[in-house]
mmCIF file with all atom_site columns, C-alpha atoms in Angstrom:
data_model
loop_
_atom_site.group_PDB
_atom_site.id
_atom_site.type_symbol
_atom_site.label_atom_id
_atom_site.label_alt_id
_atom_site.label_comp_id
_atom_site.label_asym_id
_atom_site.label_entity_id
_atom_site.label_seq_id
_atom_site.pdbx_PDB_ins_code
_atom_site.Cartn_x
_atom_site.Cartn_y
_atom_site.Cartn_z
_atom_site.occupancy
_atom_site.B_iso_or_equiv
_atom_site.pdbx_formal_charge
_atom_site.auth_seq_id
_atom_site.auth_comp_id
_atom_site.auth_asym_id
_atom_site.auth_atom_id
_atom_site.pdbx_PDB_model_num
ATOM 1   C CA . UNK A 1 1   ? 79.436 20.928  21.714 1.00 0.00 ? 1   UNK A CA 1
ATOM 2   C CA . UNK A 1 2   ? 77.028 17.985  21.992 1.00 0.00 ? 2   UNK A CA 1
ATOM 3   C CA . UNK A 1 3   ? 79.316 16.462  24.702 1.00 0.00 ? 3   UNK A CA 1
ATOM 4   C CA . UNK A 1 4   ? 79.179 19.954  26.649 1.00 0.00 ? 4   UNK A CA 1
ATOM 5   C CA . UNK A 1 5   ? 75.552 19.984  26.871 1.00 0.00 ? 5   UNK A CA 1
ATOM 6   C CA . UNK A 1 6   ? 75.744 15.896  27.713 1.00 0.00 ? 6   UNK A CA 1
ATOM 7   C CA . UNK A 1 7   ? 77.745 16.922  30.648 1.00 0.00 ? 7   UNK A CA 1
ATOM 8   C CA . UNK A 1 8   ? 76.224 19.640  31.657 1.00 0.00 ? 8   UNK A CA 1
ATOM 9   C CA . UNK A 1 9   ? 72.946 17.652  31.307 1.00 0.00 ? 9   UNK A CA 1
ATOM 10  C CA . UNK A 1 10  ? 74.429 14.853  33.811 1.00 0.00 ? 10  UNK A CA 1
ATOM 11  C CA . UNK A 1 11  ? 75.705 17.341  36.264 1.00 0.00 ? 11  UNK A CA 1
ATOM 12  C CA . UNK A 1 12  ? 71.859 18.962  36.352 1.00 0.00 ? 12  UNK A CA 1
ATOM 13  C CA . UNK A 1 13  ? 70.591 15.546  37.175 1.00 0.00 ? 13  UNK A CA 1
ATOM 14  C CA . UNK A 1 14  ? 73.135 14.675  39.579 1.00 0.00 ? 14  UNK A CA 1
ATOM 15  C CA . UNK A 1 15  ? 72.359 17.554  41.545 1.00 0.00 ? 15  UNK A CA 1
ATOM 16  C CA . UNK A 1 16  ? 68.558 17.932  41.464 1.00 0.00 ? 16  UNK A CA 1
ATOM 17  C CA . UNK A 1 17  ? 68.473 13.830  42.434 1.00 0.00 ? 17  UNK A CA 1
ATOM 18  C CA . UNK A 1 18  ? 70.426 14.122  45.594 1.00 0.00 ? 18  UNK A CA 1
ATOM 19  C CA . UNK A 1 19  ? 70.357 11.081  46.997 1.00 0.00 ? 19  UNK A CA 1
ATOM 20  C CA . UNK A 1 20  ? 69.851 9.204   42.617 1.00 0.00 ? 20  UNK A CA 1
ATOM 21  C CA . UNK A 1 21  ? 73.473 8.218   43.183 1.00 0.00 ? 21  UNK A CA 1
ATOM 22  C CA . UNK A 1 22  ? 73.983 7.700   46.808 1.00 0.00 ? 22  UNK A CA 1
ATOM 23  C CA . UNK A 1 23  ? 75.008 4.386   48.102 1.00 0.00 ? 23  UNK A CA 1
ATOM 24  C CA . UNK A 1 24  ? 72.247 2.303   49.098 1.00 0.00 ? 24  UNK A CA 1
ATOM 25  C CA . UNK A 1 25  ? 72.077 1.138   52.491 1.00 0.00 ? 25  UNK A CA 1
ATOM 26  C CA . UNK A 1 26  ? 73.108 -2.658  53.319 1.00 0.00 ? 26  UNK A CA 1
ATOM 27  C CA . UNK A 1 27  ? 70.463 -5.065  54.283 1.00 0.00 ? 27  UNK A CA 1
ATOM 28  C CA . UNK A 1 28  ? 72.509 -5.415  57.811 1.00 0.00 ? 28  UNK A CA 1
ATOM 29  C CA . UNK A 1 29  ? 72.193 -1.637  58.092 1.00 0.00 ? 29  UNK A CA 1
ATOM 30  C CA . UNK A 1 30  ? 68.331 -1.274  57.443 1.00 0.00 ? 30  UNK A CA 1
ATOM 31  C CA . UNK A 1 31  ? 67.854 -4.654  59.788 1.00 0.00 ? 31  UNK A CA 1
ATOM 32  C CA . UNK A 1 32  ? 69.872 -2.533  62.523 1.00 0.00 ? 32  UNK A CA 1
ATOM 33  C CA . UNK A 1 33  ? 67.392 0.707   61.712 1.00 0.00 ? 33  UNK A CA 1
ATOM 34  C CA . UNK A 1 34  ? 64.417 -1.874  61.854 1.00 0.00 ? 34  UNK A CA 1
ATOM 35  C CA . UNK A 1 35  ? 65.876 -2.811  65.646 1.00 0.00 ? 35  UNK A CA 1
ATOM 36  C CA . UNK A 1 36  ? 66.750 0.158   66.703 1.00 0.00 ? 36  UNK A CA 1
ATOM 37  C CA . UNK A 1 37  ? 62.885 1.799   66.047 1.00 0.00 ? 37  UNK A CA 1
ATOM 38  C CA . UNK A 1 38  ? 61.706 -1.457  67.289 1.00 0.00 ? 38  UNK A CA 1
ATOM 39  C CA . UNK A 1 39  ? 59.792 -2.683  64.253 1.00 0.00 ? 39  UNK A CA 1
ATOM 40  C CA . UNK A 1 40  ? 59.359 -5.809  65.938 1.00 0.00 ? 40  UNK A CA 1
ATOM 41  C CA . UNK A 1 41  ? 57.759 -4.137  68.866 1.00 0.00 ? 41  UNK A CA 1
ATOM 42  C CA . UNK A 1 42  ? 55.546 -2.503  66.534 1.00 0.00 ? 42  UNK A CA 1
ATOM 43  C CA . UNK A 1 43  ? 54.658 -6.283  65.034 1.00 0.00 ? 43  UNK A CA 1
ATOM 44  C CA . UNK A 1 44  ? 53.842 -7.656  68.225 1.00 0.00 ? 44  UNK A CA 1
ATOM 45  C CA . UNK A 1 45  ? 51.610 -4.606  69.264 1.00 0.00 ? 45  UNK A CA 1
ATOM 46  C CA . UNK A 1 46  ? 49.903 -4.927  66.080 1.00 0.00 ? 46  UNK A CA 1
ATOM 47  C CA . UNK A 1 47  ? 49.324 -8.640  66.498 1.00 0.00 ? 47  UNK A CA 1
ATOM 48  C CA . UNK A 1 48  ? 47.457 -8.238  69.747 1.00 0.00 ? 48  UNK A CA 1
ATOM 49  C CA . UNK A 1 49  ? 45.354 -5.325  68.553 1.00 0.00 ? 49  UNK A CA 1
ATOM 50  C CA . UNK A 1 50  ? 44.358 -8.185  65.585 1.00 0.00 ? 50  UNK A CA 1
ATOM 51  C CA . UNK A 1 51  ? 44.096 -10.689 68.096 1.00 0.00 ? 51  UNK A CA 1
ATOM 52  C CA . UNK A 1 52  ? 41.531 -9.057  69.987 1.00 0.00 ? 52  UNK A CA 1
ATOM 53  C CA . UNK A 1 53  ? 39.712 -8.157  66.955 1.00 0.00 ? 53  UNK A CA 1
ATOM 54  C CA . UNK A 1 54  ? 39.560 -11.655 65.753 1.00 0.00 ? 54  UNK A CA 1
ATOM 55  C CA . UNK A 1 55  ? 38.927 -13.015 68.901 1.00 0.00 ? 55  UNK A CA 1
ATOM 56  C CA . UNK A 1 56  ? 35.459 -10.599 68.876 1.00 0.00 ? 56  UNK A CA 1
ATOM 57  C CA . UNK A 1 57  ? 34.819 -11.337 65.399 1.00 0.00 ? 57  UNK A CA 1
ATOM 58  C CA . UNK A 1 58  ? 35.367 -15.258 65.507 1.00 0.00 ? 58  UNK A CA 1
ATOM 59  C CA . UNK A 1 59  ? 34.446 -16.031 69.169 1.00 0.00 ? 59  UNK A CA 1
ATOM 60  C CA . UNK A 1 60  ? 33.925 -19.814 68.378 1.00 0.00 ? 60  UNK A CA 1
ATOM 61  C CA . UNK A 1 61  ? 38.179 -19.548 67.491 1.00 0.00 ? 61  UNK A CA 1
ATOM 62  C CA . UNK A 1 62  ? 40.593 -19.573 71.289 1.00 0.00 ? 62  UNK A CA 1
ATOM 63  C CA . UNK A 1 63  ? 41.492 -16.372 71.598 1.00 0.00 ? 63  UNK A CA 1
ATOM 64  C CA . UNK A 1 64  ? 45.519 -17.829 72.364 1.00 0.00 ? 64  UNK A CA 1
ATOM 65  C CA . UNK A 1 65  ? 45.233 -19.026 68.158 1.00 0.00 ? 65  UNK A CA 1
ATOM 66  C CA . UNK A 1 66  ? 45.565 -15.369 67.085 1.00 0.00 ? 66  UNK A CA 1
ATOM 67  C CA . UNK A 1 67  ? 48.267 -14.499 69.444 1.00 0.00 ? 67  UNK A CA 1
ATOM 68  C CA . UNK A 1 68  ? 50.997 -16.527 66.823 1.00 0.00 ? 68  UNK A CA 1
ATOM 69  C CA . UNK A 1 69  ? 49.403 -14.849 63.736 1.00 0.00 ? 69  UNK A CA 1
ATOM 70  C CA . UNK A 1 70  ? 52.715 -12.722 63.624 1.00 0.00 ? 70  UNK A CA 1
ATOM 71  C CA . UNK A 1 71  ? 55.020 -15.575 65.395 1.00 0.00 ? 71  UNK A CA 1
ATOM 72  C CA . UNK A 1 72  ? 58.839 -15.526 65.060 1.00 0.00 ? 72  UNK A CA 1
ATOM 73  C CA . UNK A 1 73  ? 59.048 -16.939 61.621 1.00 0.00 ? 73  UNK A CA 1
ATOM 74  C CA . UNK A 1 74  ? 56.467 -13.967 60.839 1.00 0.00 ? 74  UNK A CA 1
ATOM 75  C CA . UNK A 1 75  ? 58.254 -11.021 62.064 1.00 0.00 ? 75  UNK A CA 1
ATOM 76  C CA . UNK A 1 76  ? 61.638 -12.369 60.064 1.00 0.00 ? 76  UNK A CA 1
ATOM 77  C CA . UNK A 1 77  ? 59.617 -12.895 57.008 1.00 0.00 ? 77  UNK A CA 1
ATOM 78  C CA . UNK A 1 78  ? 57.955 -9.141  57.573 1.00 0.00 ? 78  UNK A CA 1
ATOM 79  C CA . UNK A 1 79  ? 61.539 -7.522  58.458 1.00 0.00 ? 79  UNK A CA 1
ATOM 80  C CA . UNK A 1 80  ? 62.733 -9.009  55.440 1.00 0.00 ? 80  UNK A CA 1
ATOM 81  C CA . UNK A 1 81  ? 59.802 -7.991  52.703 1.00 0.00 ? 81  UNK A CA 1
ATOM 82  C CA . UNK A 1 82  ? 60.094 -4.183  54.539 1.00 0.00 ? 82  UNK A CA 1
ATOM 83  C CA . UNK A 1 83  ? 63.930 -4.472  53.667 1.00 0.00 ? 83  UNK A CA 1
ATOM 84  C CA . UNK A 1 84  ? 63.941 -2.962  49.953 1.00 0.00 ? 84  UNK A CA 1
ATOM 85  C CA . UNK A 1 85  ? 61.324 0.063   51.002 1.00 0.00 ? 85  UNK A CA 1
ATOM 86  C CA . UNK A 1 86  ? 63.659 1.491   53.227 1.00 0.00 ? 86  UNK A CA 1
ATOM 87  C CA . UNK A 1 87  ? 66.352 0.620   50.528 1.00 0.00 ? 87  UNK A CA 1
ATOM 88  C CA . UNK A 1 88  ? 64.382 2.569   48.043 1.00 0.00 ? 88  UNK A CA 1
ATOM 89  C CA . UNK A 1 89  ? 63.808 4.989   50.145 1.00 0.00 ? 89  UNK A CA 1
ATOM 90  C CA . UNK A 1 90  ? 67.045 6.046   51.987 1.00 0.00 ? 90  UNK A CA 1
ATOM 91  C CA . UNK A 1 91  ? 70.826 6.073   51.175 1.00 0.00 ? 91  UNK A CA 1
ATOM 92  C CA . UNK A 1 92  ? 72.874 4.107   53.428 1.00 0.00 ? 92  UNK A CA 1
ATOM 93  C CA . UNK A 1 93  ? 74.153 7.591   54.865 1.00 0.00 ? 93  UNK A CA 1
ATOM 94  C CA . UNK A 1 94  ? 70.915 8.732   55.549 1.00 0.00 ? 94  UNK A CA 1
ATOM 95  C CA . UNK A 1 95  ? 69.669 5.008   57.233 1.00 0.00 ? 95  UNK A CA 1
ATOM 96  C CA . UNK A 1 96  ? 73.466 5.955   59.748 1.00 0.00 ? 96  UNK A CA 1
ATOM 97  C CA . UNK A 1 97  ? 72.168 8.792   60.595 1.00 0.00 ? 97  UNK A CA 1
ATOM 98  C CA . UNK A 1 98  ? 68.823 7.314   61.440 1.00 0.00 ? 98  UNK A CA 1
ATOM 99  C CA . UNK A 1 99  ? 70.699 4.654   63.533 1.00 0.00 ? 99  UNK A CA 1
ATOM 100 C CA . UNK A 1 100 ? 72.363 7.291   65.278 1.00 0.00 ? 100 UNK A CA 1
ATOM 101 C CA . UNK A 1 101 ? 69.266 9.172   66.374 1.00 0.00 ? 101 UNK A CA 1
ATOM 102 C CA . UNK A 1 102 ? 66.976 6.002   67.255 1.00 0.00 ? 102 UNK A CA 1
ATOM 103 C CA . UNK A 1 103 ? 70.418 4.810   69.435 1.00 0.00 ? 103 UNK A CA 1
ATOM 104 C CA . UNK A 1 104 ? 69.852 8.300   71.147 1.00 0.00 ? 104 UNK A CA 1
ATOM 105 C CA . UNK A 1 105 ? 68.018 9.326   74.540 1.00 0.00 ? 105 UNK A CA 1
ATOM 106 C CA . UNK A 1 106 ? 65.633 11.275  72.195 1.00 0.00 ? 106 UNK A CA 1
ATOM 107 C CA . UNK A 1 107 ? 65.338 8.900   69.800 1.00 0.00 ? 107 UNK A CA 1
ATOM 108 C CA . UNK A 1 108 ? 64.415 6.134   72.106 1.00 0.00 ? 108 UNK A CA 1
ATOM 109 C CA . UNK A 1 109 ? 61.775 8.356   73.869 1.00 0.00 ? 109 UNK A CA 1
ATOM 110 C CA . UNK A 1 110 ? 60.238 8.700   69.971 1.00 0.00 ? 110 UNK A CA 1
ATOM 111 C CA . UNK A 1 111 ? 60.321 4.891   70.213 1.00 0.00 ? 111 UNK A CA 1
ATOM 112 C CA . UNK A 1 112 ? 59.026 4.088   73.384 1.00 0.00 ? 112 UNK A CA 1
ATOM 113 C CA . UNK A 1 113 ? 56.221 7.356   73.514 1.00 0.00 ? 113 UNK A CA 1
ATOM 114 C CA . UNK A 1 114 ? 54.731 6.879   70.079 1.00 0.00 ? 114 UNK A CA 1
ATOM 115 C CA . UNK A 1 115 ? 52.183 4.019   70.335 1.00 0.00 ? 115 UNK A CA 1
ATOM 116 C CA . UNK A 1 116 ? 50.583 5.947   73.448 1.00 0.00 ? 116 UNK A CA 1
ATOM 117 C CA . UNK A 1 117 ? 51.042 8.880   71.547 1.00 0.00 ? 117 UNK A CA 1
ATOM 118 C CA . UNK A 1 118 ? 49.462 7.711   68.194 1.00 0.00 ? 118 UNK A CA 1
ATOM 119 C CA . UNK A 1 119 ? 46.342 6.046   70.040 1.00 0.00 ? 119 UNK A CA 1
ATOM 120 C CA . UNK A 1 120 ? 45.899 9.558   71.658 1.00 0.00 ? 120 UNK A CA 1
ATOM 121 C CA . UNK A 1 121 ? 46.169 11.197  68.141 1.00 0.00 ? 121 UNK A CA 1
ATOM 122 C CA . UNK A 1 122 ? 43.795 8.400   66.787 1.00 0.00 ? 122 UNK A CA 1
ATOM 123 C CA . UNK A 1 123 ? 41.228 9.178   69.822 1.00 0.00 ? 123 UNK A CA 1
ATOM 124 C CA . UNK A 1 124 ? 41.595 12.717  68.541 1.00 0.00 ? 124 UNK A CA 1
ATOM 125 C CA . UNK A 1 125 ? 41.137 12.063  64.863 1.00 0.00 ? 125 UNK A CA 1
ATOM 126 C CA . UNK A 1 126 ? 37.574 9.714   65.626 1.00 0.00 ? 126 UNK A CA 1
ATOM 127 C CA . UNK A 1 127 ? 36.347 12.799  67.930 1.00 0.00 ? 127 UNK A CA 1
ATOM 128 C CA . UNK A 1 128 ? 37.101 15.293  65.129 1.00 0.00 ? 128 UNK A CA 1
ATOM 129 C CA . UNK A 1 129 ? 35.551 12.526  62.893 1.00 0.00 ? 129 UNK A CA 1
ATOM 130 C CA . UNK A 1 130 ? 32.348 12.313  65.344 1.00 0.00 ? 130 UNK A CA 1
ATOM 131 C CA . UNK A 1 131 ? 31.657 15.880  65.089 1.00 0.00 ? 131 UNK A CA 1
ATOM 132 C CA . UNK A 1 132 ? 32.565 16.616  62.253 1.00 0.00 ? 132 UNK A CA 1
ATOM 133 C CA . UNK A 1 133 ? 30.051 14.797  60.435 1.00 0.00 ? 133 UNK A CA 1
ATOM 134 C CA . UNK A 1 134 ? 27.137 15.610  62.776 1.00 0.00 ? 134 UNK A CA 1
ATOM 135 C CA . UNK A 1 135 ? 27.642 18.906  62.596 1.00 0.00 ? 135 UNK A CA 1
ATOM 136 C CA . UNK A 1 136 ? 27.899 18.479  58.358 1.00 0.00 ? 136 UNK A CA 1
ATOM 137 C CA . UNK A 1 137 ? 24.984 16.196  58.518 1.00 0.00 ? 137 UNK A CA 1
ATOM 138 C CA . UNK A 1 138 ? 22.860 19.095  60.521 1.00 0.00 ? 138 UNK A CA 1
ATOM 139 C CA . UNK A 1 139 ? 23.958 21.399  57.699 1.00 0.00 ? 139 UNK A CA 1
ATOM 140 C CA . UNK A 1 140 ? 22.663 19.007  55.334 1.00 0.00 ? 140 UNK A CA 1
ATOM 141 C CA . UNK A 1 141 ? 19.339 18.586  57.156 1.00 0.00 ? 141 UNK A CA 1
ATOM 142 C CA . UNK A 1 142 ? 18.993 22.474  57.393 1.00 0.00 ? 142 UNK A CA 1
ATOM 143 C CA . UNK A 1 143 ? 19.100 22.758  53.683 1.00 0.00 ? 143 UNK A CA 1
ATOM 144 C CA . UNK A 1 144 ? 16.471 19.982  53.457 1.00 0.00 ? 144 UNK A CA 1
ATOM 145 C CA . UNK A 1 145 ? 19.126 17.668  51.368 1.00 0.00 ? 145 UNK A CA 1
ATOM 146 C CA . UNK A 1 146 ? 19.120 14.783  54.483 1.00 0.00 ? 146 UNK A CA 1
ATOM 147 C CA . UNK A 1 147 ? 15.863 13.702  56.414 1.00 0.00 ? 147 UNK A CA 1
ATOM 148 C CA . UNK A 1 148 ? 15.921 13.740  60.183 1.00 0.00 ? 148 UNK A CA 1
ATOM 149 C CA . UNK A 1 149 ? 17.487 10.144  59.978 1.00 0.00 ? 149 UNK A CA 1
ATOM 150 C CA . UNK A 1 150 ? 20.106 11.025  57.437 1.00 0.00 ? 150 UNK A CA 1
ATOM 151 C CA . UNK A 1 151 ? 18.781 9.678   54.761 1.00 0.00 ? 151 UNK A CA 1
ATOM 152 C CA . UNK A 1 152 ? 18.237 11.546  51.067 1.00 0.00 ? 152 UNK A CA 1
ATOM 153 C CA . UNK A 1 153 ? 13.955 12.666  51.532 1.00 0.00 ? 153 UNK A CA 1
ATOM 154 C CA . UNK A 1 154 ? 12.035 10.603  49.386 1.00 0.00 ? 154 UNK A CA 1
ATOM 155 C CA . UNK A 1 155 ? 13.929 8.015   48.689 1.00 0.00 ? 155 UNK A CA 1
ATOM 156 C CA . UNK A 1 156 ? 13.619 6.120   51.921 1.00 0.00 ? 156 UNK A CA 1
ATOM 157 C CA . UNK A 1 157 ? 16.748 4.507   51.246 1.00 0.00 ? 157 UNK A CA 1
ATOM 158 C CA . UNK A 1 158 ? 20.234 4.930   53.765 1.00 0.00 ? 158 UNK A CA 1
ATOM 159 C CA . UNK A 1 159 ? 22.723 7.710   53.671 1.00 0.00 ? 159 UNK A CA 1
ATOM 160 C CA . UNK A 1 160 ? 24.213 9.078   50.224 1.00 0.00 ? 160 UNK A CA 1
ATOM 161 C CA . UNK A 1 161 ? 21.478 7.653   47.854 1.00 0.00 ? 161 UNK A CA 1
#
């Protein structure tokens, strides 16, 4: 009877965990993935946004010395730390059929449209942010809980104390 109940018990899990015993993808297939979605694209986009940061933050530092912050050794060392997310994360059938839709004409427009996409959501997001707050920080001052400068009355100290 016990065995029954093992089994059954094992047949429950193997169900309800999907992908708990699917094959796990190959590091060759999640480095294709990583190409195909342009991941190092994505690096090299991300090291001139931090690049131009730095360059504002640390003027006295060449601007060109932040440019090899994510260099070629960089973006193999990244690809290669990412690897075992995307093995934890996906079975090797599911990472094929990822393949299959970055290789395709939509898939490709996902790659190529999403950082101009994503800083247009971001613009969004810091608008919402703007007004958001404003218009809860007029609430506030309404119910007398923020001073005309935002700050708690009384205190004479900054925002929140």
């Amino acid at each position: 009877m016990a065995g029954k109940w093992v089994m059954g018990l094992g047949l429950c899990v193997m169900l309800a965990g999907g992908n708990a015993f699917a094959a796990q993808p190959t590091e060759a297939q999640v480095r294709e993935l990583m190409q195909v979605m342009d991941v190092p694209g994505q690096f090299t986009v991300m090291n001139n946004q931090m690049a131009a940061m730095m360059s504002q933050q640390l003027p006295c530092v060449p601007a060109n010395y932040w440019q090899t912050y994510i260099d070629k050794d960089g973006v193999n060392q990244l690809l290669t730390a990412m690897i075992p997310a995307y093995q934890h994360h996906f079975s090797a059938e599911e990472v094929d059929g990822l393949i299959k839709f970055y290789k395709s004409a939509l898939g490709q427009k996902l790659v190529t449209q999403m950082p101009a996409t994503m800083a247009e959501a971001a613009q969004s997001g810091q608008e919402w942010g703007r007004q958001r707050t404003s218009d809860m920080f007029a609430a506030l001052q309404k119910e007398g809980k923020l001073d005309s400068q935002g700050r708690c009355p009384g205190t004479g100290g900054g925002q929140g104390q």
